[in-house]
Short mmCIF file of C-alpha atoms in Angstrom, two decimals:
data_model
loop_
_atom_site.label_atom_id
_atom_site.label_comp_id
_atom_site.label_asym_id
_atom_site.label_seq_id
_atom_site.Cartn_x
_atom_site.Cartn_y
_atom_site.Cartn_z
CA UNK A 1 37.39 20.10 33.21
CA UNK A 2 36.37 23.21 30.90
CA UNK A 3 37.51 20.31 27.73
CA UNK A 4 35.33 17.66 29.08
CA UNK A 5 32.40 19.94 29.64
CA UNK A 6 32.60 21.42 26.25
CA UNK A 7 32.81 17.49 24.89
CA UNK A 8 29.60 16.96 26.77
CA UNK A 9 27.91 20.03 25.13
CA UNK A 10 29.30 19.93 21.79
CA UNK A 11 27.62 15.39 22.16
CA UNK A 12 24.24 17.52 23.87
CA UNK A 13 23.90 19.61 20.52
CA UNK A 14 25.14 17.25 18.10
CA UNK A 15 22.34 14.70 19.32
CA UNK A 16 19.56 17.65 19.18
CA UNK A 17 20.90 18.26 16.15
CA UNK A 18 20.14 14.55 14.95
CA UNK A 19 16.70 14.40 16.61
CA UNK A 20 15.84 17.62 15.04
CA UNK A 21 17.08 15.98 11.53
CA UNK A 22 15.11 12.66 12.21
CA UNK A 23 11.91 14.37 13.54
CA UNK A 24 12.33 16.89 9.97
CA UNK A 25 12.08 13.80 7.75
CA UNK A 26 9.42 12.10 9.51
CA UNK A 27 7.36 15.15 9.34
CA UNK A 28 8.55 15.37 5.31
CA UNK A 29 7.70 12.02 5.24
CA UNK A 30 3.97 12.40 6.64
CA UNK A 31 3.23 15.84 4.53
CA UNK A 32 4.08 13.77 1.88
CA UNK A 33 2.19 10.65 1.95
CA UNK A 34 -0.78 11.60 5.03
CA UNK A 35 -3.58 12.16 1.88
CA UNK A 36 -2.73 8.64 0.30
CA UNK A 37 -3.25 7.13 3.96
CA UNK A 38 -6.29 8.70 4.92
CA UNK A 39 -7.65 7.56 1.12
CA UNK A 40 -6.63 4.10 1.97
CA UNK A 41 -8.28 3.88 5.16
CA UNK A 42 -11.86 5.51 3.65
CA UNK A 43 -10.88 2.76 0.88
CA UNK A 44 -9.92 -0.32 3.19
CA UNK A 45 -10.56 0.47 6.63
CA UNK A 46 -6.84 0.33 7.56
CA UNK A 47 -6.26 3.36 10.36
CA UNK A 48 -4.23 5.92 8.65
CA UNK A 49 -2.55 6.51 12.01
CA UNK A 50 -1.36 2.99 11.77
CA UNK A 51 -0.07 2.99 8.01
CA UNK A 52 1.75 6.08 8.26
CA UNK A 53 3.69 4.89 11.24
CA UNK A 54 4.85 1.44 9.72
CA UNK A 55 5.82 3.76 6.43
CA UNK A 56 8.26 5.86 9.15
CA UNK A 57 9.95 2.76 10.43
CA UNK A 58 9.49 0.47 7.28
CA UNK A 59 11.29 2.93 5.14
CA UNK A 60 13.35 5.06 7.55
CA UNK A 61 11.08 7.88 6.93
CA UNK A 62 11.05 7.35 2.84
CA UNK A 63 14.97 6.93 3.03
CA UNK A 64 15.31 3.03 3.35
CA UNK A 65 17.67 1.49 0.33
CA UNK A 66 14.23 -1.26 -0.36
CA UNK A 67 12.53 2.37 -0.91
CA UNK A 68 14.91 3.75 -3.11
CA UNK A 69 15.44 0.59 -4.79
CA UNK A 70 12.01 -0.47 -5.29
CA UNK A 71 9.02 1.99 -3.90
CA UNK A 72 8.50 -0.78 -1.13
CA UNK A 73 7.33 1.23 1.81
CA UNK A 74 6.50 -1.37 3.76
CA UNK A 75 8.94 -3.94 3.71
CA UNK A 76 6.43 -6.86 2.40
CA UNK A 77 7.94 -9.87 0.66
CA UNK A 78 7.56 -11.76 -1.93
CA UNK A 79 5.45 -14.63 -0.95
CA UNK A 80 4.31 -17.11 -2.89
CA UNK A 81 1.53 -15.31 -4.33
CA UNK A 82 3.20 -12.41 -5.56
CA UNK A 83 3.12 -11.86 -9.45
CA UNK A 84 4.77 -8.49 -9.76
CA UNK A 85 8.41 -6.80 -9.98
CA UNK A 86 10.96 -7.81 -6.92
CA UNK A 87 14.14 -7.00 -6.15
CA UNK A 88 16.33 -8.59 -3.11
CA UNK A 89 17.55 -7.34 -0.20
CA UNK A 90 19.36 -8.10 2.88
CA UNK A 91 16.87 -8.62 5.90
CA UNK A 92 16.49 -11.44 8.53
CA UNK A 93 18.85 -13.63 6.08
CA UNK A 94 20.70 -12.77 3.15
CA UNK A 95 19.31 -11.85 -0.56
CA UNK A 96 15.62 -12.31 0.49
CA UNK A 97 12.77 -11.49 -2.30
CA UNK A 98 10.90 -8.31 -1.80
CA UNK A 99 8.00 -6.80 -3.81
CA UNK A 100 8.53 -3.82 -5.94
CA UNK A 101 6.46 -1.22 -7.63
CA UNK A 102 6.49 1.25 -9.52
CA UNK A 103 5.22 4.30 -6.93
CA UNK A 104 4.71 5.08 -3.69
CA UNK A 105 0.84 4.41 -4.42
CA UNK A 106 1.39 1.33 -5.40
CA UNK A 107 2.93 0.42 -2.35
CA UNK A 108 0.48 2.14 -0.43
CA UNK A 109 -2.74 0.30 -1.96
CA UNK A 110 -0.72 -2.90 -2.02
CA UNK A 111 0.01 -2.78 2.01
CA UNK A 112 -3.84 -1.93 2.66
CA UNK A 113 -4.84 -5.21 0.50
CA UNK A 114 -2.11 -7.34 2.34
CA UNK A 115 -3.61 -6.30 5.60
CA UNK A 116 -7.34 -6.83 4.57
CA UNK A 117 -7.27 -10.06 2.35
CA UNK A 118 -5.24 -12.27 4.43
CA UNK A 119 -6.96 -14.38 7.64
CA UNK A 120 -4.24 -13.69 9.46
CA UNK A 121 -5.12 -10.13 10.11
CA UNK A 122 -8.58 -10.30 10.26
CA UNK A 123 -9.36 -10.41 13.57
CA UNK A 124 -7.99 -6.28 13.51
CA UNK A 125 -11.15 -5.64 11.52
CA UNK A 126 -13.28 -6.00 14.85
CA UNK A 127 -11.22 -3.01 16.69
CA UNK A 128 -12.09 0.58 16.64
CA UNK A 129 -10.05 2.05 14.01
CA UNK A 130 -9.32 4.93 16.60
CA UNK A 131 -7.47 2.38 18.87
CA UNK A 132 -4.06 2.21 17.37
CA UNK A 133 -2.66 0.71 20.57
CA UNK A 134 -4.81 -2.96 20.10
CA UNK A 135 -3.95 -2.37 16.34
CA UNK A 136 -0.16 -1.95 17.22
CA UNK A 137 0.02 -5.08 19.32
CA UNK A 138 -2.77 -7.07 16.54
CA UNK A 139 -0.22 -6.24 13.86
CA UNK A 140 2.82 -7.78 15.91
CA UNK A 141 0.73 -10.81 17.22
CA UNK A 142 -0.53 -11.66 13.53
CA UNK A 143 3.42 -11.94 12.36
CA UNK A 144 3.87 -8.97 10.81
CA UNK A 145 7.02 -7.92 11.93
CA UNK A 146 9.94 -10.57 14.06
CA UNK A 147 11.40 -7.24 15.96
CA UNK A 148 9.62 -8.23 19.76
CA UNK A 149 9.39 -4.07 20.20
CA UNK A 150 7.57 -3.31 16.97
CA UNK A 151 4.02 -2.81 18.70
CA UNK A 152 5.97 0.34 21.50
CA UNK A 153 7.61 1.42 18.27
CA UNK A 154 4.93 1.82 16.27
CA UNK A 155 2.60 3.52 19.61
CA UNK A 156 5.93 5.57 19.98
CA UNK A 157 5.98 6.96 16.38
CA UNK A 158 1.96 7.55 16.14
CA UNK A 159 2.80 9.41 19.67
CA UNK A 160 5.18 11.63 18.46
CA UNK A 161 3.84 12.53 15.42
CA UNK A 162 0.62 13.13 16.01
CA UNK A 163 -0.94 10.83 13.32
CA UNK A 164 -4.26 9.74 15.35
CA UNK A 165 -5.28 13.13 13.65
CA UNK A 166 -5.86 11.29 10.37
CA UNK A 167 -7.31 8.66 11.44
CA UNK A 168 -9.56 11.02 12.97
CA UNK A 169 -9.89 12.99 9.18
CA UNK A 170 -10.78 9.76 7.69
CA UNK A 171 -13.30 8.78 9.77
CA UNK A 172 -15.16 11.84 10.02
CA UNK A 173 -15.08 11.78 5.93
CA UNK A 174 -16.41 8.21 6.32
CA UNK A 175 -18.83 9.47 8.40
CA UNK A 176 -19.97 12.01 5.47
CA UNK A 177 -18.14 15.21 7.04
CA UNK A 178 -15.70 17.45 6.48
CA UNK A 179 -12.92 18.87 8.92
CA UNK A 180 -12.32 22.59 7.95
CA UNK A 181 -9.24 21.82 8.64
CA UNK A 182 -8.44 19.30 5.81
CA UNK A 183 -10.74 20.73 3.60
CA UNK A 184 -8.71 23.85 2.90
CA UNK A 185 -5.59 22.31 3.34
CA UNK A 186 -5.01 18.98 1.96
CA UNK A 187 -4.87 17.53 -1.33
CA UNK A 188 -7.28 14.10 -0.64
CA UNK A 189 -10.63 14.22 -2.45
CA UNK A 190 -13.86 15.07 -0.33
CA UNK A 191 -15.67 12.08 -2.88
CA UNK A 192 -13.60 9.46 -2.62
CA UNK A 193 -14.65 5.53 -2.67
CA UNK A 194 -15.36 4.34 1.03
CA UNK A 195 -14.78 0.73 2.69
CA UNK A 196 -16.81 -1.01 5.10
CA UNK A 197 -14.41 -2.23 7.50
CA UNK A 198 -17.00 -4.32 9.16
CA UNK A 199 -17.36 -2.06 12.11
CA UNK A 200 -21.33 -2.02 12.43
CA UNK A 201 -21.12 1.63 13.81
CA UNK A 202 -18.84 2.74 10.89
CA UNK A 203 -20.74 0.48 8.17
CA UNK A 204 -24.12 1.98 9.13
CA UNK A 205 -22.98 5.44 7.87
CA UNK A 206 -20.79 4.71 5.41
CA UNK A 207 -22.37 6.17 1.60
CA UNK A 208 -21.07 5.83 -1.70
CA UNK A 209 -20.47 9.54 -2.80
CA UNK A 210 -18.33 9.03 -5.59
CA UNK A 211 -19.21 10.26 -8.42
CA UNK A 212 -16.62 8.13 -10.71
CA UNK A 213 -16.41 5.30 -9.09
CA UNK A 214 -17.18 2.09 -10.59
CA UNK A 215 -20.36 1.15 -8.18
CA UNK A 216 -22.20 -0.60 -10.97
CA UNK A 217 -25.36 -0.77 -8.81
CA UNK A 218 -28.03 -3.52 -9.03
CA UNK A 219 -31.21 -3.14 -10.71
CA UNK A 220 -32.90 -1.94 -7.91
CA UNK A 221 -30.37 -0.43 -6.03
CA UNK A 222 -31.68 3.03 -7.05
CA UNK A 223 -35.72 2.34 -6.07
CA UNK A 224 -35.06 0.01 -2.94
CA UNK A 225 -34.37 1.20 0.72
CA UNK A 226 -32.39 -1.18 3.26
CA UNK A 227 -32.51 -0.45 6.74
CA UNK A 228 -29.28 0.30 8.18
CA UNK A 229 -26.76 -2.69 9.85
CA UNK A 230 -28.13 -6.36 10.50
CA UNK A 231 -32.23 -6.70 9.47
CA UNK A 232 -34.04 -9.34 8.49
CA UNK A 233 -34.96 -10.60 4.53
CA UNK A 234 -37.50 -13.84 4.47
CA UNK A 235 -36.39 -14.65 8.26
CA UNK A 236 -32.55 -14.54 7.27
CA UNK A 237 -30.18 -11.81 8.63
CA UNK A 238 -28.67 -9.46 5.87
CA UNK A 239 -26.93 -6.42 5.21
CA UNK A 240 -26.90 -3.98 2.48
CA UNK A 241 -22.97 -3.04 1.73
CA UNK A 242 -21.33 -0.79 0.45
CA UNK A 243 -19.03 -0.66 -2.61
CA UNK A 244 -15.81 -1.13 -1.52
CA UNK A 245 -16.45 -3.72 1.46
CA UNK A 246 -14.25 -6.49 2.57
CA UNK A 247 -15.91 -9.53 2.36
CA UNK A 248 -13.04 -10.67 4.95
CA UNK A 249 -13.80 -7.92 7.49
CA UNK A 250 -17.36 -8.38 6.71
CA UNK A 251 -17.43 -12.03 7.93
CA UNK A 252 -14.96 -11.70 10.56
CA UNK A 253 -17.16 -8.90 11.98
CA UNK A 254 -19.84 -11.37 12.19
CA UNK A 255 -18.03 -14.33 13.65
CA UNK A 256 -18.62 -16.21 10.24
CA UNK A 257 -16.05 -17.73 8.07
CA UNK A 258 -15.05 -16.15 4.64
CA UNK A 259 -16.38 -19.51 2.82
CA UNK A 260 -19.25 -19.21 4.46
CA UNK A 261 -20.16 -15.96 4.02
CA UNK A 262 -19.44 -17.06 -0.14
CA UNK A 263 -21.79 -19.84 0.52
CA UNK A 264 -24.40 -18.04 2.18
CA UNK A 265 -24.40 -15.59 -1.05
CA UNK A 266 -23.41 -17.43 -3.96
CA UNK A 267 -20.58 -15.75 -4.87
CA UNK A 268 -18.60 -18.41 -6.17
CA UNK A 269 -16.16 -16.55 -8.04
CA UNK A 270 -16.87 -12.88 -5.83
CA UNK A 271 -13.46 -10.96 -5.14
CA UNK A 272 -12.54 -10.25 -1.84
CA UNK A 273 -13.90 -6.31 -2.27
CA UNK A 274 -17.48 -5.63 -3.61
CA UNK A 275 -17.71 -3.71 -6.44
CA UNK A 276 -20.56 -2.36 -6.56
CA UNK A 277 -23.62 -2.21 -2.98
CA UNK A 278 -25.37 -5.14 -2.15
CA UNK A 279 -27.19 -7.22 0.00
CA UNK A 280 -24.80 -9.77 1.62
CA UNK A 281 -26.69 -12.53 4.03
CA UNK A 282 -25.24 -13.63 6.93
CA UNK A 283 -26.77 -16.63 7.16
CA UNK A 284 -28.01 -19.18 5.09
CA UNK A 285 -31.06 -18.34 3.30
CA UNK A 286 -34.41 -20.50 3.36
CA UNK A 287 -35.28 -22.76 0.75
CA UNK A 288 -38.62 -21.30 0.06
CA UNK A 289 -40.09 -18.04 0.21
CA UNK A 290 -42.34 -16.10 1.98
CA UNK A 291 -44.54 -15.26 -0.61
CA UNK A 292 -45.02 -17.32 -3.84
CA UNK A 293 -43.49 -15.53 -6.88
CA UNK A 294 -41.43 -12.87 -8.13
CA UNK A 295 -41.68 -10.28 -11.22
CA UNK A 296 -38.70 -10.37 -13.17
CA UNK A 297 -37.62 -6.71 -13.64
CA UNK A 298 -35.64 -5.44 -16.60
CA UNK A 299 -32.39 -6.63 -16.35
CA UNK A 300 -32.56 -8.27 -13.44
CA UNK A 301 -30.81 -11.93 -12.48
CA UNK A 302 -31.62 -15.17 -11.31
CA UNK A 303 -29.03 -14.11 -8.64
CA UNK A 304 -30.19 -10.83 -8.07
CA UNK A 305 -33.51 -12.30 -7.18
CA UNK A 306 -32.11 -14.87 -4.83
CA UNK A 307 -30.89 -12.14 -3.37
CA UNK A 308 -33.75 -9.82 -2.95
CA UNK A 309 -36.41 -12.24 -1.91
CA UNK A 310 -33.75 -14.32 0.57
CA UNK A 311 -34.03 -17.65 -1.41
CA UNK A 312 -31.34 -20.22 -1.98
CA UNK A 313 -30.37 -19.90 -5.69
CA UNK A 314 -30.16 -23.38 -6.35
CA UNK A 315 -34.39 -23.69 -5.16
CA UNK A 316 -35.16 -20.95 -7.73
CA UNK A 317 -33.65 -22.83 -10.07
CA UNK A 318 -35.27 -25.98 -8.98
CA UNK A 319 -38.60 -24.38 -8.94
CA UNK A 320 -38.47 -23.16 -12.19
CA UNK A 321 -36.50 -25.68 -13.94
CA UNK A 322 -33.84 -23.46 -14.97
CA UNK A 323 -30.45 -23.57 -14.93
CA UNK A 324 -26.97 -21.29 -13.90
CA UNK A 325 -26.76 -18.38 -16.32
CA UNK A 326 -30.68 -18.49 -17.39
CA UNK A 327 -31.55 -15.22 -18.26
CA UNK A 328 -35.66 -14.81 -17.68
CA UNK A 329 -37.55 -12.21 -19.88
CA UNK A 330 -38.92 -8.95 -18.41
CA UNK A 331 -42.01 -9.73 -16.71
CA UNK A 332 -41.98 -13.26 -15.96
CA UNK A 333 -42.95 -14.82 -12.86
CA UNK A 334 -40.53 -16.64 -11.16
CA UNK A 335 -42.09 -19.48 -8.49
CA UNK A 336 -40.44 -19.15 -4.56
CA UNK A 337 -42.02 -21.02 -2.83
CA UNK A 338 -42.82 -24.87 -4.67
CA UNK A 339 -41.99 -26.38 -8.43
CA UNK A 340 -43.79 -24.85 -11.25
CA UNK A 341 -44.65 -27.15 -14.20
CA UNK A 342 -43.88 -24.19 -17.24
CA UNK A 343 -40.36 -22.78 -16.92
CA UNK A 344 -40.75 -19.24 -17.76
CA UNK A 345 -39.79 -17.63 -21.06
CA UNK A 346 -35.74 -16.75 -21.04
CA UNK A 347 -33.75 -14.25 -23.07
CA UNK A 348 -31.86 -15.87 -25.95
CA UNK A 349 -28.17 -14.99 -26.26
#
């Protein structure tokens, strides 16, 4: 009796023992990589809460072979539209292609961009950041992950660790404030570059504050005010966003498609994330305009234009018989409203 009770304590301690050893490297695992989540989530509007966790299981708390073998925290696969390094590993079948980088970063910015760039996972765009629960089960519904209990395992982990905290330290930097707490103690920049996730709430106080970042503003972006969320230009609703927006989140927020957010814009050949603030109509915009012309201003498009005065581009270019890439001169009038016999005066290349 005295042998099998000592079994039974010696299997007691040994398993606290092992708890205590898993919960150590989680927490190693989070004081380690917590300040690249929160930037990612100011960056891409993917909860920090949520990346952190699917690091922890992903990579076994950093200790995964794919991690050691390749930086891949996340365990994200080839696919067919992956350029970079890979290495294979043995997952649902045999010797299948995963991506590898060459950092932790890498793997970290690279798992935010999967998430916000593919259709797929749009839809978790519209949810409160805050609810990692509906992002937990949105993550296993969209395909991430073929284990049925990943959505309770990843609930479980953010749980147990705590990690709704930086979600909560991202947001309230989004927001343009500063937790003491983080602000003496951890190592991610107060000015970093912030994402729109689409969230109207979120978007209507997000700011670019970065200093360095590359926010290549419109001409008039310093002298023009916007009114914050959904208004109005030339009867067509618009939004002024911020660098760093998803154009996916950004339509899905709005119930539009991706193309036709594009369409509604022109941005034929626009990347998925704005580089530099905008205005980005949700609608199509008239074909006339509601007053009749507009003074070119230095350096200022045929697009930016469209833009500003909620005209179709291709009726500014019919009105003033000018073509795609047209550069008007400083001062010229450009017609809105009807055709214009005299095309005016263009910059020569």
């Amino acid at each position: 009796m005295m042998k099998k009770k000592f079994l039974m304590f010696a299997a007691a301690i040994a398993s606290f023992i092992f708890a205590r050893a898993q919960t150590g490297a989680a927490q190693q695992y989070i004081n380690t990589y917590k300040d690249i989540a929160v930037n990612e989530m100011i960056r891409t509007g993917v909860p920090a809460s949520i990346t952190l966790a699917q690091g922890i299981l992903e990579s076994q708390s950093g200790q995964s072979d794919l991690v050691k073998q390749s930086n891949n925290h996340f365990g994200i696969k080839c696919k067919l539209d992956w350029t970079g390094a890979v290495v294979y590993h043995d997952d649902d079948t045999q010797n299948e292609c995963f991506r590898s980088y060459q950092s932790a970063e890498d793997s970290y910015r690279d798992h935010s961009d999967f998430l916000k760039t593919r259709p797929n996972y749009a839809s978790l765009f519209k949810l409160d950041p805050s609810d990692y629960t509906s992002w937990a089960r949105g993550l296993k519904k969209a395909g991430y992950a073929t284990e049925y209990n990943y959505a309770p395992m990843l609930i479980k982990v953010i749980e147990d660790n705590n990690l709704e905290q930086y979600t909560d330290i991202a947001l309230q930097r989004m927001h343009g404030s500063q937790p003491a707490e983080t602000a003496a103690g951890s190592d991610v920049p107060v000015n970093s570059t912030y994402l729109n996730t689409g969230n109207t709430q979120a978007n209507n106080q997000v700011s670019d504050i970065n200093e360095n970042a590359d926010v290549s503003p419109g001409p008039h972006t310093a002298v023009q005010s916007y009114p914050e969320g959904i208004f109005s230009i030339n009867q067509a609703k618009v939004v002024y966003a911020h660098t760093g927006t998803s154009l996916f989140a950004l339509a899905s927020n709005n119930n539009i498609s991706y193309a036709s957010l594009l369409e509604f814009n022109d941005f034929n050949n626009r990347g998925a994330i704005l580089n530099s603030s905008q205005l980005v109509f949700l609608e199509r915009k008239p074909k006339r305009g509601d007053k009749d012309f507009h003074i070119v201003a230095a350096h200022e498009t045929l697009e930016d234009i469209a833009q500003e005065e909620g005209v179709r581009l291709e009726s500014i270019l019919q009105y003033n018989q000018l073509q795609k890439g047209m550069q008007p001169e400083t001062g010229e009038k450009i017609y809105l409203r009807a055709p214009f016999p005299v095309s005016p005066k263009t910059a020569k290349k």
